[in-house]
XYZ file of C-alpha atoms in Angstrom:
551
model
C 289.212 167.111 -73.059
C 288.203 166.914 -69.705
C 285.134 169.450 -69.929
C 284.021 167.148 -72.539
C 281.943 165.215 -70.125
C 280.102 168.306 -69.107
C 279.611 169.372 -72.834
C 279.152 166.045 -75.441
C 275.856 164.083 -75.869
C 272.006 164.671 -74.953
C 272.593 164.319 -71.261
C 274.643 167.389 -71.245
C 272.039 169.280 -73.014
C 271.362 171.499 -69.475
C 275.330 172.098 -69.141
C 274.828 173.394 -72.513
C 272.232 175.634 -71.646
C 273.638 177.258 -68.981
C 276.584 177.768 -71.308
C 274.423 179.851 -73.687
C 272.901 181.605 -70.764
C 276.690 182.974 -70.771
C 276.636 184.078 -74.119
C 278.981 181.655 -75.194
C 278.627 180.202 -78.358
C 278.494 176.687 -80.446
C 281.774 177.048 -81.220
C 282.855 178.417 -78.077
C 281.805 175.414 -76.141
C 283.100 173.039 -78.032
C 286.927 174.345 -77.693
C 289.132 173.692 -74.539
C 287.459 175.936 -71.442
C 290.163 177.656 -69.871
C 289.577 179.017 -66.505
C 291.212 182.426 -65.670
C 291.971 182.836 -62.204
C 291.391 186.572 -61.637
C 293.185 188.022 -58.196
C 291.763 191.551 -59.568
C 290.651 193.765 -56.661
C 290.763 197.259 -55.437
C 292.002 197.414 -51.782
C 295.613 195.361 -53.126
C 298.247 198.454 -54.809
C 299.444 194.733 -56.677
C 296.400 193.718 -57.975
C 293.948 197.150 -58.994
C 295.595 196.425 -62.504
C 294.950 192.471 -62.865
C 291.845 193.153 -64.774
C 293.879 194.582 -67.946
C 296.731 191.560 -67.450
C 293.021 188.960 -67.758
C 291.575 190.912 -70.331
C 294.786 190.395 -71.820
C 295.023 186.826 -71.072
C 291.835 185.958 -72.366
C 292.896 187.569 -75.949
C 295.679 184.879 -75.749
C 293.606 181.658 -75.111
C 291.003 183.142 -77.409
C 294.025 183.411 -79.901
C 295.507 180.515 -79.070
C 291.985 178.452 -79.546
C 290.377 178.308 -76.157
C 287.572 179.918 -74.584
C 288.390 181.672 -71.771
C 286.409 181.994 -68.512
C 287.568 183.804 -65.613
C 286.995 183.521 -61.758
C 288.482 185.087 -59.017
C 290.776 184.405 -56.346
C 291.147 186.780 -53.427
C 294.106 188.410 -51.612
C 294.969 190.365 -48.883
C 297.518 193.438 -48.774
C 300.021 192.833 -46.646
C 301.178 196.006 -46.332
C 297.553 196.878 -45.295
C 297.537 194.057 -42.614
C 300.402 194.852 -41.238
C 300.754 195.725 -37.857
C 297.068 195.107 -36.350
C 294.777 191.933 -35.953
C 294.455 192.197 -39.861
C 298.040 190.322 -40.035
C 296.510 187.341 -38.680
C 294.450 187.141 -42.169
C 297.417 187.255 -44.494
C 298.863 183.822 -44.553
C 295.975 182.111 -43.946
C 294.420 182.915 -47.222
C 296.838 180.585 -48.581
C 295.219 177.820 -48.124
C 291.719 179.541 -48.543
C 293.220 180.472 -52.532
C 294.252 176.779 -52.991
C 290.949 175.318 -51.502
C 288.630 177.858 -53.005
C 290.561 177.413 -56.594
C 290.372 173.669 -56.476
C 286.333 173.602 -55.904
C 285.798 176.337 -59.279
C 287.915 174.367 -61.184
C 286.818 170.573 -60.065
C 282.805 171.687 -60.535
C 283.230 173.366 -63.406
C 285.276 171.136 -65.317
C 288.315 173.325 -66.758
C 290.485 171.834 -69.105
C 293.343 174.351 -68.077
C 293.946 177.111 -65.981
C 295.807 180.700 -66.443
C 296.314 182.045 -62.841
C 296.759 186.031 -62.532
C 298.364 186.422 -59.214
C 300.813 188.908 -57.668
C 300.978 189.413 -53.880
C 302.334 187.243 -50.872
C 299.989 184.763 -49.954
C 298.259 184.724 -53.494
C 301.132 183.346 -55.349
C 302.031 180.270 -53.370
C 297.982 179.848 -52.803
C 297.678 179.251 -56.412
C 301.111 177.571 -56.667
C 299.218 175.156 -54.356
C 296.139 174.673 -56.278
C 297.824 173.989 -59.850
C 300.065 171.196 -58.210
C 296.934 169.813 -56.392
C 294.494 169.881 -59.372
C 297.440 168.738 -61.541
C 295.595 170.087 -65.482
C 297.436 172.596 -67.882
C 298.631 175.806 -65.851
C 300.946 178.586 -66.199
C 301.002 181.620 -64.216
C 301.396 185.295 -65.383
C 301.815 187.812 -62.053
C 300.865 191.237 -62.354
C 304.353 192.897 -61.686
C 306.063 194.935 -59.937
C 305.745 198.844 -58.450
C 308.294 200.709 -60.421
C 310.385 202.010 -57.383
C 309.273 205.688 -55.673
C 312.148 208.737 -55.496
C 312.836 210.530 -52.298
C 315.701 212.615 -51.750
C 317.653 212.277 -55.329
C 317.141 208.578 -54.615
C 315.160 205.513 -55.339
C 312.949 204.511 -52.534
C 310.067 201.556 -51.168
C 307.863 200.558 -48.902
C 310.572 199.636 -46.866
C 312.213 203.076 -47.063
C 308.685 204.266 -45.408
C 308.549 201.779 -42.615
C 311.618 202.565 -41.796
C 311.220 206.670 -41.792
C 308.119 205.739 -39.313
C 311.024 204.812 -37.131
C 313.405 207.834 -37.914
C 310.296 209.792 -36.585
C 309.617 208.186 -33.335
C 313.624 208.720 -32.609
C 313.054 212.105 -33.475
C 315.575 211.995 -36.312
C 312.861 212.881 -38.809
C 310.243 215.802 -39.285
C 306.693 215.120 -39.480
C 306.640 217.489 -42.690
C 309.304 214.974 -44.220
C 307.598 211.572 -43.307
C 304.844 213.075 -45.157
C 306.575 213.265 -48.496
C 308.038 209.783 -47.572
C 304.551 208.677 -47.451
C 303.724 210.530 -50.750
C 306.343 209.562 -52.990
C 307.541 206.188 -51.814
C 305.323 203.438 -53.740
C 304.344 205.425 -57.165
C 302.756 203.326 -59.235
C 300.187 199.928 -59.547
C 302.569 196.322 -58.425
C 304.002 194.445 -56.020
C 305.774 196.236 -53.533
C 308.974 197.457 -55.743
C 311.781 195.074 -53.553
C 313.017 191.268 -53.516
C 309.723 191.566 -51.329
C 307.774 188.264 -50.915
C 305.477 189.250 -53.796
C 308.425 189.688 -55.811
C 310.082 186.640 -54.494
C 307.353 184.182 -55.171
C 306.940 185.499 -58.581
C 310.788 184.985 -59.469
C 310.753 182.071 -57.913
C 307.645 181.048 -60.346
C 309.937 181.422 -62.996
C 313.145 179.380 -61.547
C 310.695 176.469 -60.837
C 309.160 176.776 -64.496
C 305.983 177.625 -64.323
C 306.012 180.912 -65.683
C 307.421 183.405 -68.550
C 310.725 185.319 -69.197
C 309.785 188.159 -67.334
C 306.573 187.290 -64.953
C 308.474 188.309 -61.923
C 310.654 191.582 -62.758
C 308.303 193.448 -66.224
C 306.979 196.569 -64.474
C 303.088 196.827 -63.745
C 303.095 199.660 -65.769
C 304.796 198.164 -69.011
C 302.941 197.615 -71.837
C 305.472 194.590 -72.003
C 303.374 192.978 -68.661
C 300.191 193.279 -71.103
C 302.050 191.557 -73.845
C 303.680 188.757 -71.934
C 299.581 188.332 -70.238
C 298.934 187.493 -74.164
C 301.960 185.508 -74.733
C 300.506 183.285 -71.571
C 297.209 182.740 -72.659
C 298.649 181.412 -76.175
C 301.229 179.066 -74.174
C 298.388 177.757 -72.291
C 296.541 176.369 -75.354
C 300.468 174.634 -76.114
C 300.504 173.240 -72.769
C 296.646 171.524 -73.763
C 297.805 170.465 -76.545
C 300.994 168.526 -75.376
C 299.575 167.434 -71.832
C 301.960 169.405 -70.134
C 301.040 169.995 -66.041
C 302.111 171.395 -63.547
C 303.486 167.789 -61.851
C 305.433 167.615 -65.215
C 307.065 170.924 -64.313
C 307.023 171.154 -60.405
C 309.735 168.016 -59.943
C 312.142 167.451 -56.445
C 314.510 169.098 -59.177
C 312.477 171.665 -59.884
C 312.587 172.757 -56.455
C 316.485 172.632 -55.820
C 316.603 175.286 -58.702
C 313.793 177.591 -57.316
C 315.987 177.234 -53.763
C 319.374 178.299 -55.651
C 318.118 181.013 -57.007
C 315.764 181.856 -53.951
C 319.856 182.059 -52.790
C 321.178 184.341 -55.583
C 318.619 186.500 -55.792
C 318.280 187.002 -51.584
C 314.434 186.460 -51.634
C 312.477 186.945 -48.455
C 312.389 184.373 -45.520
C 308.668 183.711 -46.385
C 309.662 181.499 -49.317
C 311.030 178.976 -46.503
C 307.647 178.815 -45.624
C 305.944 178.844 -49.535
C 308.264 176.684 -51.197
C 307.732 173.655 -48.804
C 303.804 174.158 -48.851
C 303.745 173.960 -52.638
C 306.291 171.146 -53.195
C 304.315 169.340 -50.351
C 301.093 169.219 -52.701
C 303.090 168.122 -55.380
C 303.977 165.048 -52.950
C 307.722 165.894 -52.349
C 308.947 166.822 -49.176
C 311.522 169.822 -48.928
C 313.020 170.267 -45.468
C 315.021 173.274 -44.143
C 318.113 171.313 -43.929
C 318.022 170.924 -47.661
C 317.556 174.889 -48.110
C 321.198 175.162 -45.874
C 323.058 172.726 -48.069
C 321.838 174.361 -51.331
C 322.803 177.925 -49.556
C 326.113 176.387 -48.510
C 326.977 176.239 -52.069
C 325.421 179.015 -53.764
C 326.900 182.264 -54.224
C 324.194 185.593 -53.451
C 324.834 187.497 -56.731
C 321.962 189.898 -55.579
C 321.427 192.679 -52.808
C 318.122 194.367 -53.957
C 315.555 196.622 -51.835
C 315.983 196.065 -48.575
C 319.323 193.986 -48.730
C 320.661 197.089 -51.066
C 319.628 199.776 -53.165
C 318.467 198.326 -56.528
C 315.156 197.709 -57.296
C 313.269 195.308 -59.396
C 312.727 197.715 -62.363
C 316.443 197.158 -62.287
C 316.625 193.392 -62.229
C 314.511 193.612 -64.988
C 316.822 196.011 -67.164
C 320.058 193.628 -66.228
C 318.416 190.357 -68.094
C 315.421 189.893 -65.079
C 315.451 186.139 -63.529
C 316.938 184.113 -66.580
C 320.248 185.976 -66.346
C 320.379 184.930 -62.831
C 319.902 181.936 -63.742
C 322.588 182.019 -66.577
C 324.976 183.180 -64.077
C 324.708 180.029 -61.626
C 324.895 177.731 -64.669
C 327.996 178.502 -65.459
C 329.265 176.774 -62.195
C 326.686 174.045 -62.938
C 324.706 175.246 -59.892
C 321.026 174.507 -61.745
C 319.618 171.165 -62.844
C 319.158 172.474 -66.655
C 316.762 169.668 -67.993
C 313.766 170.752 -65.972
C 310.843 170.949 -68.139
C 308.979 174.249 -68.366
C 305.808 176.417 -69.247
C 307.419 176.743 -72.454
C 307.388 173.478 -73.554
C 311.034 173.758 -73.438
C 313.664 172.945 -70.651
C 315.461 175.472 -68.042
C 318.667 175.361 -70.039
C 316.951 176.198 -73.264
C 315.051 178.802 -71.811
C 317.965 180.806 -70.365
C 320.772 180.106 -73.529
C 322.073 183.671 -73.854
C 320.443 185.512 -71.946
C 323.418 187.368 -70.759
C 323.752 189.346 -67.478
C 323.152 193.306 -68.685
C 324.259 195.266 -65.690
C 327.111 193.660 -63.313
C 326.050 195.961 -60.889
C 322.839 195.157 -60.237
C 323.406 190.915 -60.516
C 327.464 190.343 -59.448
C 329.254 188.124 -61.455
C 329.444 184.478 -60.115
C 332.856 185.015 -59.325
C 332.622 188.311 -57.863
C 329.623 187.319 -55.571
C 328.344 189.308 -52.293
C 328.847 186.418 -50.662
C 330.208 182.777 -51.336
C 326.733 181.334 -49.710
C 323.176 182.454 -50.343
C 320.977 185.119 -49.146
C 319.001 182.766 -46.649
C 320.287 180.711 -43.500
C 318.745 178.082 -41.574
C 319.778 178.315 -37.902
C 319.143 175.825 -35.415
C 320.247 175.102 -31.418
C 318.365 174.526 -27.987
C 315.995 177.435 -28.749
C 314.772 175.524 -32.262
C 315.665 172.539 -32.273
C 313.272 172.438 -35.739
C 314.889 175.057 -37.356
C 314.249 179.132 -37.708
C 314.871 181.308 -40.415
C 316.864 184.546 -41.258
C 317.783 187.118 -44.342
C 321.144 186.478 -44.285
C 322.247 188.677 -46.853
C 320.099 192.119 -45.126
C 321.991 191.270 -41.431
C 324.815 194.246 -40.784
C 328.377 192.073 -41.095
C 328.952 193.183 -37.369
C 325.344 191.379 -36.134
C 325.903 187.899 -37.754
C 327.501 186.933 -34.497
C 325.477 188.288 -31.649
C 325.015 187.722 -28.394
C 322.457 189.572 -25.518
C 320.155 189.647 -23.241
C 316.636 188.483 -23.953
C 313.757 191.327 -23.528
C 310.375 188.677 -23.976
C 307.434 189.694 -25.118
C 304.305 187.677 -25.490
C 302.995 189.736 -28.633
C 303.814 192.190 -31.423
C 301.955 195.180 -30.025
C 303.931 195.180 -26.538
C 307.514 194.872 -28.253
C 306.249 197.875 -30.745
C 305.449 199.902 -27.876
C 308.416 198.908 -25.974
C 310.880 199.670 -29.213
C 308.638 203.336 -29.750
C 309.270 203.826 -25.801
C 312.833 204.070 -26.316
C 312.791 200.612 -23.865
C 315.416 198.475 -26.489
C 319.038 199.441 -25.237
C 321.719 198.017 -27.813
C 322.826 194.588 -27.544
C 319.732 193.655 -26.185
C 317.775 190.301 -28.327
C 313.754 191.204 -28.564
C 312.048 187.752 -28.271
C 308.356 188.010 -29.725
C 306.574 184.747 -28.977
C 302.733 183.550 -28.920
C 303.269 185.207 -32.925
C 303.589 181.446 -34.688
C 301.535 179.676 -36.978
C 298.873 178.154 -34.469
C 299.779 180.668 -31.141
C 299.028 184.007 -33.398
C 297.179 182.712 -34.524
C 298.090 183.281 -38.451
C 302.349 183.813 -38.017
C 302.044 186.939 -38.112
C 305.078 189.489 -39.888
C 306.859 191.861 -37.798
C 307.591 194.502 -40.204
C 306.436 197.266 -37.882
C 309.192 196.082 -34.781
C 311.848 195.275 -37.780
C 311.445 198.631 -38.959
C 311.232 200.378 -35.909
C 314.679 198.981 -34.871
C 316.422 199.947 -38.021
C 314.782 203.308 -38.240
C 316.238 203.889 -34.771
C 319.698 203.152 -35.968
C 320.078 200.191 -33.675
C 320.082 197.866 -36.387
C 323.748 197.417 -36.160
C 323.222 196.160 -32.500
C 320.001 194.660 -31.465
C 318.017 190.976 -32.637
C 315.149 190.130 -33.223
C 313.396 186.287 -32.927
C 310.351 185.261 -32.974
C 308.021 182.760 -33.708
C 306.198 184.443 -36.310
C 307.482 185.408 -39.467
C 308.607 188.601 -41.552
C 307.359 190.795 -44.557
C 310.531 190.499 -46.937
C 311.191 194.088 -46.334
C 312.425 193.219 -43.249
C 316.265 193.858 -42.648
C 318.748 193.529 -40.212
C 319.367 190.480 -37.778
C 315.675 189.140 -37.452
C 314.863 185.282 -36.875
C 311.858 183.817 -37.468
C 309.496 180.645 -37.843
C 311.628 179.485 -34.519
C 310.401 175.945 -34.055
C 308.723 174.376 -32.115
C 306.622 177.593 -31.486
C 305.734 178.874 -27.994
C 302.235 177.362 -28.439
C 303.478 173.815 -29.587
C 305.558 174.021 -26.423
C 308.970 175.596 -27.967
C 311.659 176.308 -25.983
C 310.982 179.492 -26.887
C 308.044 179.978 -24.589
C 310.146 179.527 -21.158
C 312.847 182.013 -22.081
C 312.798 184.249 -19.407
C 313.970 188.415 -19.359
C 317.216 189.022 -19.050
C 318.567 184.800 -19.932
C 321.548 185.313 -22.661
C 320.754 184.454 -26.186
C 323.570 183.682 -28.919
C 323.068 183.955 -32.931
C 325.830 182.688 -35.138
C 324.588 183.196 -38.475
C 327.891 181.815 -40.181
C 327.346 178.534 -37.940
C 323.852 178.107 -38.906
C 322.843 178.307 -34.359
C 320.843 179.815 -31.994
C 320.955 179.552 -28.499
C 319.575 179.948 -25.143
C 322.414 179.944 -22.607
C 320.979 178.304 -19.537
C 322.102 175.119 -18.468
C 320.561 171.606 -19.085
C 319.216 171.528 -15.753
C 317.706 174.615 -15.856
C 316.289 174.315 -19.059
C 314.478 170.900 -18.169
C 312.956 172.133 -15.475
C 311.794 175.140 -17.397
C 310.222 172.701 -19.649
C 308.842 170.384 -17.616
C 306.530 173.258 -15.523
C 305.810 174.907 -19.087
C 302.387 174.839 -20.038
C 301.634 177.278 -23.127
C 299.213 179.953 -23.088
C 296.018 178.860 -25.040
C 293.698 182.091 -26.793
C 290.126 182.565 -27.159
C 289.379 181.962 -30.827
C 286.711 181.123 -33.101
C 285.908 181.419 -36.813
C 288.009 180.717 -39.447
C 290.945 181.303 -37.051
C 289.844 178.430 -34.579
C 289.806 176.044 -37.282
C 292.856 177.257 -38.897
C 295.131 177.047 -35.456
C 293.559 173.416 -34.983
C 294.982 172.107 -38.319
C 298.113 174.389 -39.111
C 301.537 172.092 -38.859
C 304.875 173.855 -37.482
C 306.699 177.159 -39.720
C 309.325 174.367 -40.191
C 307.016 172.299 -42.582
C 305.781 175.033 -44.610
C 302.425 175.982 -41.682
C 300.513 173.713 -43.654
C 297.100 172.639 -43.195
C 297.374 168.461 -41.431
C-alpha cells in the first residue's frame, strides 16, 4: 500500500503518533487509508446534505476494510454567483478543487480516494484530480433537487429565471414571482434539470467512474445514502484489484461520455469539462470530435430546460444505464470500457430496460437524428463555439440579424430589462471569455431575460463566455478565439449582420474580407485591471476551445 511508507518501521514512529493523536487505532492504521473528499458546505442547496452521503461513505470503506479519513473540497453555487462579479469565481475553482485535492492526497499518502461532489465546477475539479493523482477512486455525487410545483406543474430554477423575465415585461405579478421564488427548488440537490451539476454527474457514470444511479437518485432518497455505502465498499474492490482511474478514464471512455452527453442533451459546459479532464488523463478531445459523435447520435432526451421532465424522472425511467442501453442497441457505445465496478460498460447496463418511453424516446423514435450539442464554427470562431442544440426553438436554428455589441454582461442585462432588444436582433456579449472576464462567466441572467420576454423564438445570443445549463433558446458560447485573445469577435461592430446555421454547424460575420482584415489589423483588445487569484488565473487559462485549462 502506498501509505505504507508513512506507517511501517521505527522511522515512521512520529507518522504513527500523529495517527493516534486522531484517535485512530492499531488496527486502523494498519488497513488501506482512504481519503474522503468532503464538498459538504452550507451556502451550496447541492451540497448542505454531503455530510450524511460521507458519513455514509465512511460506513462503506469501514465495511469494506479501510479506514476512512475525510477532507474537504470546496464549491461555489452557481446559482448564487450568477449574475454579479461572484460569476467570475465559479469556474475557476476547478482547477483550485484539482490542485488543492492533489496536495491532501500526495502529503498525506492515501491509498484511495472516495470523492463526494455534486455541483458545476466541483465535479469536473475532482474528475481532474483522480485522473492526475491516478490511485483507487470512484465518485458518489450528492443528487439531485427533486423538481418544485407551480401552477399544477413541475417547475426549476430555470422556471424562476425565467419568471424574473415575465416580470420585467410586465407579463407577471410581483405577488406571483413570489410564489415562483417559494416553490420552485424544494428540496436539498443539484439544481433539478439536465443542469451542469446534473450533467457532469451523468456523465460520471457514462465514463465509468461512478454507480448505477450517482447522477439521477434524488438528494432526498434514502437510496442516495445507500448507494454512498455501496461506494465506500467498491472502493476497498478497486484497492484490492489496482483498479484507477487511468484504467477507467480511456480515449474510449470519453467517446461514450460524449454520446451520451448527446442523448441525454447535457449542458454546453461539458464541452468545456470533458476536455479538461480527458486532458489530465493525457488524451486530447477536440470539439471537432464532439460534432462527429453528435452527427451520429440520436437525442433520446429533452429534460428541464430542453422540455418538461425532470431528473426525478430520468431516474424512475431506468436513470443513465437505460440511456445507455438504448444507444447500444445501434452499437453507438464502446461496451468493453472498464468501470468502478470492476466490471465493463456492457455488463453494467445488460437489462436495464428503458421504464418510461416518454421521458427517454426510443432510439428509433428520437427527438432528433443528431445530439443535443453542436459545434459551430465560421469567420467569427474560427476555433469553434458552442450551443444547446436540442433547447434552440426549430424556427431559430437558422438565424440571421443584426449585431447589438456589448462589452459585458451587466450592459446587455440592462439593455434586454430596458426593453432595448427588438426581435431578430443577435446580442453579442464579449470581454466575458476565459482570460477577458476574467473567469467565462454564464449568462443565465441575459438567457433568461430573453426567453422570459417571449423573444426567444426570435433573438441570439453569442458570446465569449459560457452558459449555466439552464440556459435555453439560441445562445452561443465559448466563441473562439475570445475578444481578449484577439477574436474576431472583438471588432464586430453594432448593427454588422451575423448568420447562425445550427444544422450546418456555422457562424458568421457578414463583412467582407477586406473589411474584416482591416478590422483586425487596427484591433488591439481591451486589457482589465486585475490582481489576486484572478490575475494569475487570466495569465495561465488556455482558449474555451481546449477545455480553459490552466498552460
Amino acid at each position: 500500500m502506498k501509505s505504507d511508507s508513512l506507517k511501517l518501521g521505527p522511522q515512521n514512529a512520529p507518522h504513527r503518533a500523529l495517527y493516534h493523536a486522531l484517535g485512530l487505532t492499531e488496527e486502523e492504521i494498519k488497513r488501506p487509508l482512504v481519503g474522503i473528499v468532503s464538498s459538504y458546505n452550507e451556502i451550496v442547496p447541492g451540497h448542505m446534505n454531503i455530510d450524511k452521503i460521507v458519513e455514509a461513505v465512511k460506513i462503506g470503506v469501514a465495511m469494506g476494510g479501510g479506514t476512512p479519513i475525510v477532507f474537504p473540497a470546496i464549491a461555489v453555487c452557481d446559482g448564487i454567483a450568477m449574475g454579479h462579479q461572484g460569476m467570475k469565481y465559479s469556474l475557476v475553482t476547478r482547477d483550485l478543487i484539482a490542485d488543492s485535492t492533489e496536495a491532501m492526497t500526495l502529503a498525506h499518502g492515501f491509498d484511495a480516494l472516495v470523492m463526494v461532489p455534486n455541483c458545476d465546477k466541483n465535479v469536473p475539479g475532482l474528475l481532474m484530480a483522480a485522473a492526475r493523482l491516478n490511485i483507487p477512486t470512484i465518485f458518489v455525487s450528492g443528487g439531485p433537487m427533486l423538481a418544485g410545483h407551480v401552477d399544477g406543474g413541475r417547475a426549476s430554477f430555470s422556471t424562476i429565471s425565467e419568471a424574473v423575465g415575465k416580470f420585467n415585461a410586465g407579463t407577471m405579478s410581483e405577488e406571483k414571482l413570489r410564489e415562483y421564488e417559494c416553490r420552485t427548488c424544494p428540496t436539498c440537490g443539484s439544481c433539478s434539470g439536465m443542469y451542469t451539476a446534473n450533467s457532469m454527474n451523468c456523465l460520471t457514470e457514462a465514463l465509468g467512474m461512478g454507480l448505477a444511479g450517482n447522477g439521477t437518485i434524488p438528494a432526498v432518497y434514502s437510496a442516495r445514502i445507500e448507494l454512498a455505502k455501496h461506494a465506500g465498499m467498491a472502493v476497498m474492490k478497486l484497492v484490492e484489484k489496482d483498479i484507477r482511474p487511468r484504467d477507467i478514464m480511456t480515449e474510449a471512455a470519453f467517446h461514450n461520455a460524449l454520446t451520451v452527453d448527446m442523448a441525454l442533451g447535457c449542458s454546453t459546459n461539458s464541452m468545456l469539462h470533458l476536455p479538461a479532464i480527458a486532458h489530465e488523463c493525457g488524451i486530447e478531445i477536440d470539439l471537432d470530435i464532439a460534432n462527429n459523435i453528435s452527427e451520429k447520435t440520436p437525442n433520446l432526451c429533452h429534460l428541464a430546460p430542453a422540455g418538461h421532465t425532470y431528473m426525478e424522472q430520468l431516474d424512475e425511467a431506468g436513470g443513465v444505464y437505460a440511456v445507455m442501453h438504448e444507444l447500444s442497441r445501434k452499437n453507438l457505445l464502446e461496451l468493453d470500457c472498464l468501470t468502478v465496478t470492476g466490471r465493463t460498460v456492457g455488463e453494467n447496463i445488460a437489462g436495464c430496460e428503458n421504464q418510461d418511453p416518454a421521458v427517454i424516446r426510443p432510439i428509433e423514435d428520437p427527438y432528433s437524428e443528431t445530439g443535443g450539442i453542436a459545434v459551430l464554427r465560421g469567420n467569427l470562431a474560427p476555433e469553434g463555439s458552442v450551443v444547446k442544440r436540442s433547447a434552440v426553438a426549430p424556427e431559430m436554428l437558422v438565424h440571421e440579424g443584426p449585431a447589438r455589441v456589448f462589452e459585458c454582461e451587466e450592459d446587455a442585462q440592462a439593455a434586454i430589462n430596458a426593453g432595448d432588444i427588438h426581435p431578430g436582433d443577435v446580442v453579442v456579449i464579449r470581454y466575458e471569455g476565459p482570460r477577458g472576464g476574467p473567469g467565462m462567466r454564464e449568462m443565465l441572467n441575459p438567457t433568461s431575460a430573453i426567453m422570459g420576454m417571449g423573444l426567444g423564438s426570435s433573438v441570439a445570443l453569442i458570446t465569449d463566455g459560457r452558459f449555466s445549463g439552464a440556459t435555453r433558446g439560441a445562445c452561443i458560447g465559448h466563441v473562439s478565439p475570445e475578444a481578449a485573445g484577439g477574436g474576431v469577435i472583438g471588432v464586430v461592430r453594432e448593427g454588422d449582420r451575423i448568420r447562425i446555421d445550427i444544422p450546418g454547424n456555422k457562424l458568421e460575420l457578414l463583412v467582407g474580407e477586406a473589411e474584416l482584415a482591416a478590422r483586425m489589423k487596427d484591433f488591439v483588445p481591451k486589457k482589465k485591471a486585475l490582481s489576486g487569484y484572478l490575475k494569475r488565473y487570466a495569465a495561465l487559462v488556455s482558449s474555451g476551445a481546449s477545455g480553459a485549462v490552466l498552460n
